[in-house]
mmCIF file of the C-alpha atoms, coordinates in Angstrom:
data_MODEL
# 
_entry.id   MODEL 
# 
loop_
_atom_site.group_PDB 
_atom_site.id 
_atom_site.type_symbol 
_atom_site.label_atom_id 
_atom_site.label_alt_id 
_atom_site.label_comp_id 
_atom_site.label_asym_id 
_atom_site.label_entity_id 
_atom_site.label_seq_id 
_atom_site.pdbx_PDB_ins_code 
_atom_site.Cartn_x 
_atom_site.Cartn_y 
_atom_site.Cartn_z 
_atom_site.occupancy 
_atom_site.B_iso_or_equiv 
_atom_site.pdbx_formal_charge 
_atom_site.auth_seq_id 
_atom_site.auth_comp_id 
_atom_site.auth_asym_id 
_atom_site.auth_atom_id 
_atom_site.pdbx_PDB_model_num 
ATOM 1   C CA . MET A 1 1   ? -63.759 -14.478 -7.287 1.00 0.00 ? 1   MET A CA 1 
ATOM 2   C CA . ILE A 1 2   ? -62.906 -16.346 -4.083 1.00 0.00 ? 2   ILE A CA 1 
ATOM 3   C CA . ASN A 1 3   ? -66.036 -17.235 -2.098 1.00 0.00 ? 3   ASN A CA 1 
ATOM 4   C CA . THR A 1 4   ? -64.822 -20.157 0.070  1.00 0.00 ? 4   THR A CA 1 
ATOM 5   C CA . ILE A 1 5   ? -61.609 -19.751 2.276  1.00 0.00 ? 5   ILE A CA 1 
ATOM 6   C CA . LEU A 1 6   ? -60.450 -22.848 4.116  1.00 0.00 ? 6   LEU A CA 1 
ATOM 7   C CA . PHE A 1 7   ? -58.187 -22.125 7.209  1.00 0.00 ? 7   PHE A CA 1 
ATOM 8   C CA . ASP A 1 8   ? -55.864 -24.363 8.866  1.00 0.00 ? 8   ASP A CA 1 
ATOM 9   C CA . LEU A 1 9   ? -56.073 -24.179 12.673 1.00 0.00 ? 9   LEU A CA 1 
ATOM 10  C CA . ASP A 1 10  ? -52.835 -24.739 14.531 1.00 0.00 ? 10  ASP A CA 1 
ATOM 11  C CA . GLY A 1 11  ? -50.127 -22.081 13.374 1.00 0.00 ? 11  GLY A CA 1 
ATOM 12  C CA . THR A 1 12  ? -52.899 -20.270 11.354 1.00 0.00 ? 12  THR A CA 1 
ATOM 13  C CA . LEU A 1 13  ? -55.907 -19.282 13.346 1.00 0.00 ? 13  LEU A CA 1 
ATOM 14  C CA . THR A 1 14  ? -54.080 -20.032 16.947 1.00 0.00 ? 14  THR A CA 1 
ATOM 15  C CA . ASP A 1 15  ? -50.683 -20.588 18.373 1.00 0.00 ? 15  ASP A CA 1 
ATOM 16  C CA . SER A 1 16  ? -50.992 -23.867 20.026 1.00 0.00 ? 16  SER A CA 1 
ATOM 17  C CA . LYS A 1 17  ? -47.172 -24.439 20.457 1.00 0.00 ? 17  LYS A CA 1 
ATOM 18  C CA . THR A 1 18  ? -47.282 -24.632 24.107 1.00 0.00 ? 18  THR A CA 1 
ATOM 19  C CA . GLY A 1 19  ? -50.001 -27.245 24.377 1.00 0.00 ? 19  GLY A CA 1 
ATOM 20  C CA . ILE A 1 20  ? -48.659 -29.425 21.681 1.00 0.00 ? 20  ILE A CA 1 
ATOM 21  C CA . VAL A 1 21  ? -45.057 -29.642 22.453 1.00 0.00 ? 21  VAL A CA 1 
ATOM 22  C CA . LYS A 1 22  ? -45.623 -30.089 26.274 1.00 0.00 ? 22  LYS A CA 1 
ATOM 23  C CA . SER A 1 23  ? -48.141 -32.831 25.431 1.00 0.00 ? 23  SER A CA 1 
ATOM 24  C CA . ALA A 1 24  ? -45.598 -34.536 23.027 1.00 0.00 ? 24  ALA A CA 1 
ATOM 25  C CA . GLN A 1 25  ? -42.777 -34.075 25.584 1.00 0.00 ? 25  GLN A CA 1 
ATOM 26  C CA . TYR A 1 26  ? -45.035 -35.941 28.092 1.00 0.00 ? 26  TYR A CA 1 
ATOM 27  C CA . ALA A 1 27  ? -45.728 -38.706 25.831 1.00 0.00 ? 27  ALA A CA 1 
ATOM 28  C CA . LEU A 1 28  ? -42.300 -39.179 24.971 1.00 0.00 ? 28  LEU A CA 1 
ATOM 29  C CA . GLU A 1 29  ? -41.151 -39.263 28.609 1.00 0.00 ? 29  GLU A CA 1 
ATOM 30  C CA . SER A 1 30  ? -43.405 -42.419 28.843 1.00 0.00 ? 30  SER A CA 1 
ATOM 31  C CA . PHE A 1 31  ? -40.935 -44.150 26.850 1.00 0.00 ? 31  PHE A CA 1 
ATOM 32  C CA . GLY A 1 32  ? -37.999 -42.820 28.691 1.00 0.00 ? 32  GLY A CA 1 
ATOM 33  C CA . ILE A 1 33  ? -37.177 -40.069 26.028 1.00 0.00 ? 33  ILE A CA 1 
ATOM 34  C CA . LYS A 1 34  ? -36.478 -36.789 27.513 1.00 0.00 ? 34  LYS A CA 1 
ATOM 35  C CA . VAL A 1 35  ? -36.517 -33.555 25.437 1.00 0.00 ? 35  VAL A CA 1 
ATOM 36  C CA . GLU A 1 36  ? -35.460 -30.828 27.684 1.00 0.00 ? 36  GLU A CA 1 
ATOM 37  C CA . ASN A 1 37  ? -35.965 -27.967 24.956 1.00 0.00 ? 37  ASN A CA 1 
ATOM 38  C CA . THR A 1 38  ? -39.667 -28.176 23.783 1.00 0.00 ? 38  THR A CA 1 
ATOM 39  C CA . ASP A 1 39  ? -38.584 -25.768 20.774 1.00 0.00 ? 39  ASP A CA 1 
ATOM 40  C CA . ASP A 1 40  ? -37.177 -29.273 19.481 1.00 0.00 ? 40  ASP A CA 1 
ATOM 41  C CA . LEU A 1 41  ? -40.601 -30.698 19.160 1.00 0.00 ? 41  LEU A CA 1 
ATOM 42  C CA . THR A 1 42  ? -42.240 -27.759 17.028 1.00 0.00 ? 42  THR A CA 1 
ATOM 43  C CA . SER A 1 43  ? -42.278 -30.258 14.409 1.00 0.00 ? 43  SER A CA 1 
ATOM 44  C CA . PHE A 1 44  ? -45.371 -31.658 15.901 1.00 0.00 ? 44  PHE A CA 1 
ATOM 45  C CA . ILE A 1 45  ? -47.241 -28.399 15.147 1.00 0.00 ? 45  ILE A CA 1 
ATOM 46  C CA . GLY A 1 46  ? -49.216 -29.243 12.037 1.00 0.00 ? 46  GLY A CA 1 
ATOM 47  C CA . PRO A 1 47  ? -48.885 -32.658 10.636 1.00 0.00 ? 47  PRO A CA 1 
ATOM 48  C CA . PRO A 1 48  ? -50.959 -35.669 11.878 1.00 0.00 ? 48  PRO A CA 1 
ATOM 49  C CA . ILE A 1 49  ? -49.948 -36.624 15.414 1.00 0.00 ? 49  ILE A CA 1 
ATOM 50  C CA . ARG A 1 50  ? -49.281 -40.430 14.400 1.00 0.00 ? 50  ARG A CA 1 
ATOM 51  C CA . GLN A 1 51  ? -47.267 -39.353 11.603 1.00 0.00 ? 51  GLN A CA 1 
ATOM 52  C CA . SER A 1 52  ? -45.096 -36.990 13.830 1.00 0.00 ? 52  SER A CA 1 
ATOM 53  C CA . PHE A 1 53  ? -44.274 -40.000 16.183 1.00 0.00 ? 53  PHE A CA 1 
ATOM 54  C CA . LYS A 1 54  ? -43.463 -42.143 13.178 1.00 0.00 ? 54  LYS A CA 1 
ATOM 55  C CA . ASP A 1 55  ? -41.325 -39.602 11.365 1.00 0.00 ? 55  ASP A CA 1 
ATOM 56  C CA . PHE A 1 56  ? -39.259 -37.923 14.399 1.00 0.00 ? 56  PHE A CA 1 
ATOM 57  C CA . PHE A 1 57  ? -39.004 -41.114 16.786 1.00 0.00 ? 57  PHE A CA 1 
ATOM 58  C CA . VAL A 1 58  ? -39.299 -44.200 14.166 1.00 0.00 ? 58  VAL A CA 1 
ATOM 59  C CA . PHE A 1 59  ? -41.738 -45.448 16.481 1.00 0.00 ? 59  PHE A CA 1 
ATOM 60  C CA . ASP A 1 60  ? -43.599 -48.888 15.046 1.00 0.00 ? 60  ASP A CA 1 
ATOM 61  C CA . ASP A 1 61  ? -47.223 -48.931 14.659 1.00 0.00 ? 61  ASP A CA 1 
ATOM 62  C CA . SER A 1 62  ? -47.800 -50.374 18.232 1.00 0.00 ? 62  SER A CA 1 
ATOM 63  C CA . ASN A 1 63  ? -45.590 -47.789 20.058 1.00 0.00 ? 63  ASN A CA 1 
ATOM 64  C CA . VAL A 1 64  ? -47.413 -45.086 17.898 1.00 0.00 ? 64  VAL A CA 1 
ATOM 65  C CA . GLU A 1 65  ? -50.779 -45.699 19.240 1.00 0.00 ? 65  GLU A CA 1 
ATOM 66  C CA . LYS A 1 66  ? -49.297 -45.871 22.797 1.00 0.00 ? 66  LYS A CA 1 
ATOM 67  C CA . ALA A 1 67  ? -47.522 -42.498 22.124 1.00 0.00 ? 67  ALA A CA 1 
ATOM 68  C CA . VAL A 1 68  ? -50.771 -40.918 20.963 1.00 0.00 ? 68  VAL A CA 1 
ATOM 69  C CA . GLU A 1 69  ? -52.816 -42.292 23.767 1.00 0.00 ? 69  GLU A CA 1 
ATOM 70  C CA . LYS A 1 70  ? -50.366 -40.613 26.248 1.00 0.00 ? 70  LYS A CA 1 
ATOM 71  C CA . PHE A 1 71  ? -50.350 -37.425 24.146 1.00 0.00 ? 71  PHE A CA 1 
ATOM 72  C CA . ARG A 1 72  ? -53.981 -37.205 24.621 1.00 0.00 ? 72  ARG A CA 1 
ATOM 73  C CA . GLU A 1 73  ? -53.936 -38.054 28.292 1.00 0.00 ? 73  GLU A CA 1 
ATOM 74  C CA . ARG A 1 74  ? -52.434 -34.513 28.741 1.00 0.00 ? 74  ARG A CA 1 
ATOM 75  C CA . TYR A 1 75  ? -53.473 -32.621 25.702 1.00 0.00 ? 75  TYR A CA 1 
ATOM 76  C CA . PHE A 1 76  ? -57.330 -33.294 26.017 1.00 0.00 ? 76  PHE A CA 1 
ATOM 77  C CA . SER A 1 77  ? -57.512 -31.919 29.496 1.00 0.00 ? 77  SER A CA 1 
ATOM 78  C CA . ILE A 1 78  ? -54.743 -29.354 29.493 1.00 0.00 ? 78  ILE A CA 1 
ATOM 79  C CA . GLY A 1 79  ? -53.003 -28.949 26.235 1.00 0.00 ? 79  GLY A CA 1 
ATOM 80  C CA . VAL A 1 80  ? -55.956 -27.971 24.197 1.00 0.00 ? 80  VAL A CA 1 
ATOM 81  C CA . TYR A 1 81  ? -56.312 -24.750 26.210 1.00 0.00 ? 81  TYR A CA 1 
ATOM 82  C CA . GLU A 1 82  ? -52.441 -23.796 26.247 1.00 0.00 ? 82  GLU A CA 1 
ATOM 83  C CA . ASN A 1 83  ? -53.242 -21.720 23.214 1.00 0.00 ? 83  ASN A CA 1 
ATOM 84  C CA . GLU A 1 84  ? -53.572 -18.143 21.988 1.00 0.00 ? 84  GLU A CA 1 
ATOM 85  C CA . MET A 1 85  ? -55.362 -16.793 18.979 1.00 0.00 ? 85  MET A CA 1 
ATOM 86  C CA . TYR A 1 86  ? -53.218 -14.768 16.727 1.00 0.00 ? 86  TYR A CA 1 
ATOM 87  C CA . GLU A 1 87  ? -53.970 -11.165 17.244 1.00 0.00 ? 87  GLU A CA 1 
ATOM 88  C CA . GLY A 1 88  ? -56.278 -9.772  14.598 1.00 0.00 ? 88  GLY A CA 1 
ATOM 89  C CA . ILE A 1 89  ? -57.644 -13.114 13.369 1.00 0.00 ? 89  ILE A CA 1 
ATOM 90  C CA . ASP A 1 90  ? -61.013 -12.521 14.823 1.00 0.00 ? 90  ASP A CA 1 
ATOM 91  C CA . ILE A 1 91  ? -61.363 -9.070  12.962 1.00 0.00 ? 91  ILE A CA 1 
ATOM 92  C CA . LEU A 1 92  ? -60.272 -10.597 9.794  1.00 0.00 ? 92  LEU A CA 1 
ATOM 93  C CA . LEU A 1 93  ? -63.049 -13.435 10.149 1.00 0.00 ? 93  LEU A CA 1 
ATOM 94  C CA . GLY A 1 94  ? -65.434 -10.837 10.733 1.00 0.00 ? 94  GLY A CA 1 
ATOM 95  C CA . LYS A 1 95  ? -64.700 -8.823  7.964  1.00 0.00 ? 95  LYS A CA 1 
ATOM 96  C CA . LEU A 1 96  ? -64.702 -11.824 5.461  1.00 0.00 ? 96  LEU A CA 1 
ATOM 97  C CA . LYS A 1 97  ? -67.961 -12.968 6.818  1.00 0.00 ? 97  LYS A CA 1 
ATOM 98  C CA . ASP A 1 98  ? -69.536 -9.514  6.319  1.00 0.00 ? 98  ASP A CA 1 
ATOM 99  C CA . LYS A 1 99  ? -68.452 -9.667  2.755  1.00 0.00 ? 99  LYS A CA 1 
ATOM 100 C CA . GLY A 1 100 ? -70.539 -12.863 2.434  1.00 0.00 ? 100 GLY A CA 1 
ATOM 101 C CA . LYS A 1 101 ? -67.462 -15.347 2.209  1.00 0.00 ? 101 LYS A CA 1 
ATOM 102 C CA . THR A 1 102 ? -67.895 -18.949 3.303  1.00 0.00 ? 102 THR A CA 1 
ATOM 103 C CA . LEU A 1 103 ? -65.435 -20.051 5.874  1.00 0.00 ? 103 LEU A CA 1 
ATOM 104 C CA . PHE A 1 104 ? -64.244 -23.496 6.621  1.00 0.00 ? 104 PHE A CA 1 
ATOM 105 C CA . VAL A 1 105 ? -61.496 -24.783 8.933  1.00 0.00 ? 105 VAL A CA 1 
ATOM 106 C CA . ALA A 1 106 ? -59.442 -27.719 7.423  1.00 0.00 ? 106 ALA A CA 1 
ATOM 107 C CA . THR A 1 107 ? -56.987 -29.262 10.045 1.00 0.00 ? 107 THR A CA 1 
ATOM 108 C CA . SER A 1 108 ? -55.538 -32.423 10.953 1.00 0.00 ? 108 SER A CA 1 
ATOM 109 C CA . LYS A 1 109 ? -56.716 -31.920 14.648 1.00 0.00 ? 109 LYS A CA 1 
ATOM 110 C CA . VAL A 1 110 ? -59.536 -34.049 15.629 1.00 0.00 ? 110 VAL A CA 1 
ATOM 111 C CA . THR A 1 111 ? -62.492 -32.587 14.850 1.00 0.00 ? 111 THR A CA 1 
ATOM 112 C CA . THR A 1 112 ? -64.210 -32.453 18.244 1.00 0.00 ? 112 THR A CA 1 
ATOM 113 C CA . LEU A 1 113 ? -61.004 -30.757 19.479 1.00 0.00 ? 113 LEU A CA 1 
ATOM 114 C CA . ALA A 1 114 ? -60.829 -28.270 16.785 1.00 0.00 ? 114 ALA A CA 1 
ATOM 115 C CA . ASN A 1 115 ? -64.519 -27.336 17.675 1.00 0.00 ? 115 ASN A CA 1 
ATOM 116 C CA . THR A 1 116 ? -63.265 -27.089 21.281 1.00 0.00 ? 116 THR A CA 1 
ATOM 117 C CA . VAL A 1 117 ? -60.508 -24.416 20.354 1.00 0.00 ? 117 VAL A CA 1 
ATOM 118 C CA . LEU A 1 118 ? -62.798 -22.424 18.020 1.00 0.00 ? 118 LEU A CA 1 
ATOM 119 C CA . SER A 1 119 ? -65.574 -22.344 20.782 1.00 0.00 ? 119 SER A CA 1 
ATOM 120 C CA . HIS A 1 120 ? -62.950 -21.384 23.460 1.00 0.00 ? 120 HIS A CA 1 
ATOM 121 C CA . PHE A 1 121 ? -61.805 -18.408 21.512 1.00 0.00 ? 121 PHE A CA 1 
ATOM 122 C CA . LYS A 1 122 ? -65.243 -17.490 20.572 1.00 0.00 ? 122 LYS A CA 1 
ATOM 123 C CA . ILE A 1 123 ? -64.629 -17.626 16.775 1.00 0.00 ? 123 ILE A CA 1 
ATOM 124 C CA . ASP A 1 124 ? -66.732 -20.810 16.039 1.00 0.00 ? 124 ASP A CA 1 
ATOM 125 C CA . SER A 1 125 ? -69.540 -18.892 14.525 1.00 0.00 ? 125 SER A CA 1 
ATOM 126 C CA . TYR A 1 126 ? -67.639 -17.263 11.812 1.00 0.00 ? 126 TYR A CA 1 
ATOM 127 C CA . PHE A 1 127 ? -67.315 -21.013 10.275 1.00 0.00 ? 127 PHE A CA 1 
ATOM 128 C CA . ALA A 1 128 ? -69.747 -22.646 8.345  1.00 0.00 ? 128 ALA A CA 1 
ATOM 129 C CA . PHE A 1 129 ? -68.111 -26.072 8.664  1.00 0.00 ? 129 PHE A CA 1 
ATOM 130 C CA . VAL A 1 130 ? -65.087 -27.950 10.607 1.00 0.00 ? 130 VAL A CA 1 
ATOM 131 C CA . SER A 1 131 ? -63.258 -30.548 8.691  1.00 0.00 ? 131 SER A CA 1 
ATOM 132 C CA . GLY A 1 132 ? -60.759 -32.468 11.097 1.00 0.00 ? 132 GLY A CA 1 
ATOM 133 C CA . SER A 1 133 ? -59.770 -35.951 11.469 1.00 0.00 ? 133 SER A CA 1 
ATOM 134 C CA . GLU A 1 134 ? -61.189 -38.848 13.282 1.00 0.00 ? 134 GLU A CA 1 
ATOM 135 C CA . MET A 1 135 ? -60.051 -40.205 16.643 1.00 0.00 ? 135 MET A CA 1 
ATOM 136 C CA . ASN A 1 136 ? -58.674 -43.298 15.073 1.00 0.00 ? 136 ASN A CA 1 
ATOM 137 C CA . GLY A 1 137 ? -56.665 -41.448 12.831 1.00 0.00 ? 137 GLY A CA 1 
ATOM 138 C CA . ASP A 1 138 ? -58.864 -41.621 9.761  1.00 0.00 ? 138 ASP A CA 1 
ATOM 139 C CA . ARG A 1 139 ? -58.962 -38.546 7.434  1.00 0.00 ? 139 ARG A CA 1 
ATOM 140 C CA . SER A 1 140 ? -55.835 -37.031 9.016  1.00 0.00 ? 140 SER A CA 1 
ATOM 141 C CA . GLU A 1 141 ? -53.938 -36.196 5.830  1.00 0.00 ? 141 GLU A CA 1 
ATOM 142 C CA . LYS A 1 142 ? -54.826 -32.659 4.653  1.00 0.00 ? 142 LYS A CA 1 
ATOM 143 C CA . ALA A 1 143 ? -55.952 -33.538 1.121  1.00 0.00 ? 143 ALA A CA 1 
ATOM 144 C CA . GLU A 1 144 ? -58.598 -35.767 2.717  1.00 0.00 ? 144 GLU A CA 1 
ATOM 145 C CA . VAL A 1 145 ? -59.558 -33.146 5.144  1.00 0.00 ? 145 VAL A CA 1 
ATOM 146 C CA . ILE A 1 146 ? -59.992 -30.577 2.390  1.00 0.00 ? 146 ILE A CA 1 
ATOM 147 C CA . ILE A 1 147 ? -62.072 -32.904 0.135  1.00 0.00 ? 147 ILE A CA 1 
ATOM 148 C CA . HIS A 1 148 ? -64.339 -33.982 3.219  1.00 0.00 ? 148 HIS A CA 1 
ATOM 149 C CA . ALA A 1 149 ? -65.000 -30.175 3.512  1.00 0.00 ? 149 ALA A CA 1 
ATOM 150 C CA . LEU A 1 150 ? -65.927 -29.533 0.041  1.00 0.00 ? 150 LEU A CA 1 
ATOM 151 C CA . GLU A 1 151 ? -67.872 -32.752 -0.432 1.00 0.00 ? 151 GLU A CA 1 
ATOM 152 C CA . GLN A 1 152 ? -70.070 -32.037 2.577  1.00 0.00 ? 152 GLN A CA 1 
ATOM 153 C CA . ASN A 1 153 ? -70.843 -28.786 1.270  1.00 0.00 ? 153 ASN A CA 1 
ATOM 154 C CA . ASN A 1 154 ? -71.406 -29.532 -2.284 1.00 0.00 ? 154 ASN A CA 1 
ATOM 155 C CA . ILE A 1 155 ? -68.608 -27.247 -3.613 1.00 0.00 ? 155 ILE A CA 1 
ATOM 156 C CA . THR A 1 156 ? -67.139 -28.090 -7.100 1.00 0.00 ? 156 THR A CA 1 
ATOM 157 C CA . ASP A 1 157 ? -65.838 -24.896 -8.308 1.00 0.00 ? 157 ASP A CA 1 
ATOM 158 C CA . LEU A 1 158 ? -62.008 -24.988 -6.976 1.00 0.00 ? 158 LEU A CA 1 
ATOM 159 C CA . SER A 1 159 ? -61.294 -21.774 -8.738 1.00 0.00 ? 159 SER A CA 1 
ATOM 160 C CA . SER A 1 160 ? -63.544 -20.043 -6.132 1.00 0.00 ? 160 SER A CA 1 
ATOM 161 C CA . CYS A 1 161 ? -61.529 -21.456 -3.135 1.00 0.00 ? 161 CYS A CA 1 
ATOM 162 C CA . ILE A 1 162 ? -58.501 -21.071 -1.323 1.00 0.00 ? 162 ILE A CA 1 
ATOM 163 C CA . MET A 1 163 ? -56.622 -22.840 1.172  1.00 0.00 ? 163 MET A CA 1 
ATOM 164 C CA . ILE A 1 164 ? -54.631 -20.939 4.093  1.00 0.00 ? 164 ILE A CA 1 
ATOM 165 C CA . GLY A 1 165 ? -51.801 -22.551 6.313  1.00 0.00 ? 165 GLY A CA 1 
ATOM 166 C CA . ASP A 1 166 ? -48.552 -22.472 7.870  1.00 0.00 ? 166 ASP A CA 1 
ATOM 167 C CA . ARG A 1 167 ? -47.003 -25.649 6.891  1.00 0.00 ? 167 ARG A CA 1 
ATOM 168 C CA . LYS A 1 168 ? -46.207 -27.680 3.826  1.00 0.00 ? 168 LYS A CA 1 
ATOM 169 C CA . HIS A 1 169 ? -48.940 -30.145 4.374  1.00 0.00 ? 169 HIS A CA 1 
ATOM 170 C CA . ASP A 1 170 ? -51.451 -27.385 3.892  1.00 0.00 ? 170 ASP A CA 1 
ATOM 171 C CA . ILE A 1 171 ? -50.004 -26.219 0.766  1.00 0.00 ? 171 ILE A CA 1 
ATOM 172 C CA . LEU A 1 172 ? -49.410 -29.779 -0.755 1.00 0.00 ? 172 LEU A CA 1 
ATOM 173 C CA . GLY A 1 173 ? -52.964 -30.962 0.295  1.00 0.00 ? 173 GLY A CA 1 
ATOM 174 C CA . ALA A 1 174 ? -54.400 -27.935 -1.593 1.00 0.00 ? 174 ALA A CA 1 
ATOM 175 C CA . LYS A 1 175 ? -52.312 -28.682 -4.518 1.00 0.00 ? 175 LYS A CA 1 
ATOM 176 C CA . ALA A 1 176 ? -53.463 -32.293 -4.463 1.00 0.00 ? 176 ALA A CA 1 
ATOM 177 C CA . VAL A 1 177 ? -56.827 -31.212 -4.836 1.00 0.00 ? 177 VAL A CA 1 
ATOM 178 C CA . GLY A 1 178 ? -56.378 -28.746 -7.274 1.00 0.00 ? 178 GLY A CA 1 
ATOM 179 C CA . MET A 1 179 ? -56.782 -25.539 -5.180 1.00 0.00 ? 179 MET A CA 1 
ATOM 180 C CA . LYS A 1 180 ? -54.647 -22.420 -4.714 1.00 0.00 ? 180 LYS A CA 1 
ATOM 181 C CA . SER A 1 181 ? -52.954 -21.629 -1.195 1.00 0.00 ? 181 SER A CA 1 
ATOM 182 C CA . ILE A 1 182 ? -51.530 -19.062 0.703  1.00 0.00 ? 182 ILE A CA 1 
ATOM 183 C CA . GLY A 1 183 ? -48.768 -19.752 3.204  1.00 0.00 ? 183 GLY A CA 1 
ATOM 184 C CA . VAL A 1 184 ? -48.310 -17.708 6.292  1.00 0.00 ? 184 VAL A CA 1 
ATOM 185 C CA . LEU A 1 185 ? -45.051 -16.820 8.148  1.00 0.00 ? 185 LEU A CA 1 
ATOM 186 C CA . TYR A 1 186 ? -46.187 -16.249 11.485 1.00 0.00 ? 186 TYR A CA 1 
ATOM 187 C CA . GLY A 1 187 ? -46.815 -20.003 12.184 1.00 0.00 ? 187 GLY A CA 1 
ATOM 188 C CA . TYR A 1 188 ? -44.242 -22.819 11.899 1.00 0.00 ? 188 TYR A CA 1 
ATOM 189 C CA . GLY A 1 189 ? -43.389 -23.677 8.379  1.00 0.00 ? 189 GLY A CA 1 
ATOM 190 C CA . GLY A 1 190 ? -41.116 -20.981 7.286  1.00 0.00 ? 190 GLY A CA 1 
ATOM 191 C CA . PHE A 1 191 ? -40.474 -19.282 3.924  1.00 0.00 ? 191 PHE A CA 1 
ATOM 192 C CA . ASP A 1 192 ? -38.418 -22.404 2.410  1.00 0.00 ? 192 ASP A CA 1 
ATOM 193 C CA . GLU A 1 193 ? -40.806 -24.724 3.269  1.00 0.00 ? 193 GLU A CA 1 
ATOM 194 C CA . LEU A 1 194 ? -44.015 -22.761 1.981  1.00 0.00 ? 194 LEU A CA 1 
ATOM 195 C CA . SER A 1 195 ? -42.089 -22.013 -1.177 1.00 0.00 ? 195 SER A CA 1 
ATOM 196 C CA . GLU A 1 196 ? -40.993 -25.330 -1.917 1.00 0.00 ? 196 GLU A CA 1 
ATOM 197 C CA . ALA A 1 197 ? -44.425 -26.901 -1.308 1.00 0.00 ? 197 ALA A CA 1 
ATOM 198 C CA . GLY A 1 198 ? -45.566 -24.369 -4.091 1.00 0.00 ? 198 GLY A CA 1 
ATOM 199 C CA . ALA A 1 199 ? -47.844 -21.978 -2.158 1.00 0.00 ? 199 ALA A CA 1 
ATOM 200 C CA . ASP A 1 200 ? -49.550 -19.471 -4.501 1.00 0.00 ? 200 ASP A CA 1 
ATOM 201 C CA . CYS A 1 201 ? -48.652 -16.551 -2.025 1.00 0.00 ? 201 CYS A CA 1 
ATOM 202 C CA . ILE A 1 202 ? -46.810 -16.228 1.067  1.00 0.00 ? 202 ILE A CA 1 
ATOM 203 C CA . VAL A 1 203 ? -47.541 -13.405 3.822  1.00 0.00 ? 203 VAL A CA 1 
ATOM 204 C CA . LYS A 1 204 ? -45.633 -12.415 6.678  1.00 0.00 ? 204 LYS A CA 1 
ATOM 205 C CA . ASP A 1 205 ? -48.464 -11.579 9.111  1.00 0.00 ? 205 ASP A CA 1 
ATOM 206 C CA . VAL A 1 206 ? -51.988 -11.401 9.751  1.00 0.00 ? 206 VAL A CA 1 
ATOM 207 C CA . ASN A 1 207 ? -52.301 -7.869  8.675  1.00 0.00 ? 207 ASN A CA 1 
ATOM 208 C CA . GLU A 1 208 ? -50.725 -8.777  5.127  1.00 0.00 ? 208 GLU A CA 1 
ATOM 209 C CA . LEU A 1 209 ? -53.187 -11.948 4.994  1.00 0.00 ? 209 LEU A CA 1 
ATOM 210 C CA . SER A 1 210 ? -56.018 -9.607  5.582  1.00 0.00 ? 210 SER A CA 1 
ATOM 211 C CA . GLU A 1 211 ? -54.966 -7.155  2.895  1.00 0.00 ? 211 GLU A CA 1 
ATOM 212 C CA . LEU A 1 212 ? -54.390 -10.060 0.477  1.00 0.00 ? 212 LEU A CA 1 
ATOM 213 C CA . LEU A 1 213 ? -57.750 -11.801 1.153  1.00 0.00 ? 213 LEU A CA 1 
ATOM 214 C CA . LEU A 1 214 ? -59.832 -8.810  1.231  1.00 0.00 ? 214 LEU A CA 1 
ATOM 215 C CA . SER A 1 215 ? -58.363 -7.785  -2.173 1.00 0.00 ? 215 SER A CA 1 
ATOM 216 C CA . ILE A 1 216 ? -59.022 -10.946 -3.932 1.00 0.00 ? 216 ILE A CA 1 
ATOM 217 C CA . SER A 1 217 ? -62.414 -11.796 -2.472 1.00 0.00 ? 217 SER A CA 1 
# 
């Protein structure tokens, strides 16, 4: 039986696209890189922010830190609120909580920001623990985030846990730990990405996710 459910945040609980891509666009402009179509920056949704600047713009470590600083300059004050909760998520969380399930957030987002988002949408009370990254980039890999959540809550039975997310990082992180996972298609990963990463199940929307979780837990 599944007793502990870990949720990714961006692209799984909330649609954070606008705030993230606009803040990435703002940071890149400080380097003279103009990205007119913000859809070209959706790859920034999900992975650790430092990794995104390294992977997609081949920045060295010094420029990565400068880019992250510029990103946060906008995101912390504006971007974090350019966000929408996916319809039905609060209802699903309530049903799971009523069934006695323990809910965690496992995100590469900085923990304080994750808490800000959850509080903003008034869904923070559903979660027993929020595991995120540190400001300096520590604990930003998804496997590290998952392990931190489990260790801080003394959970050792991985067969009773499942990870839910929209990107390959969520699925690969769960696999690295030895946990099953569910990929969601309403976020930003897509079927091929989630399938190739090895998701145990893939669902198309929140309703399908709700039906699956309530049936297996």
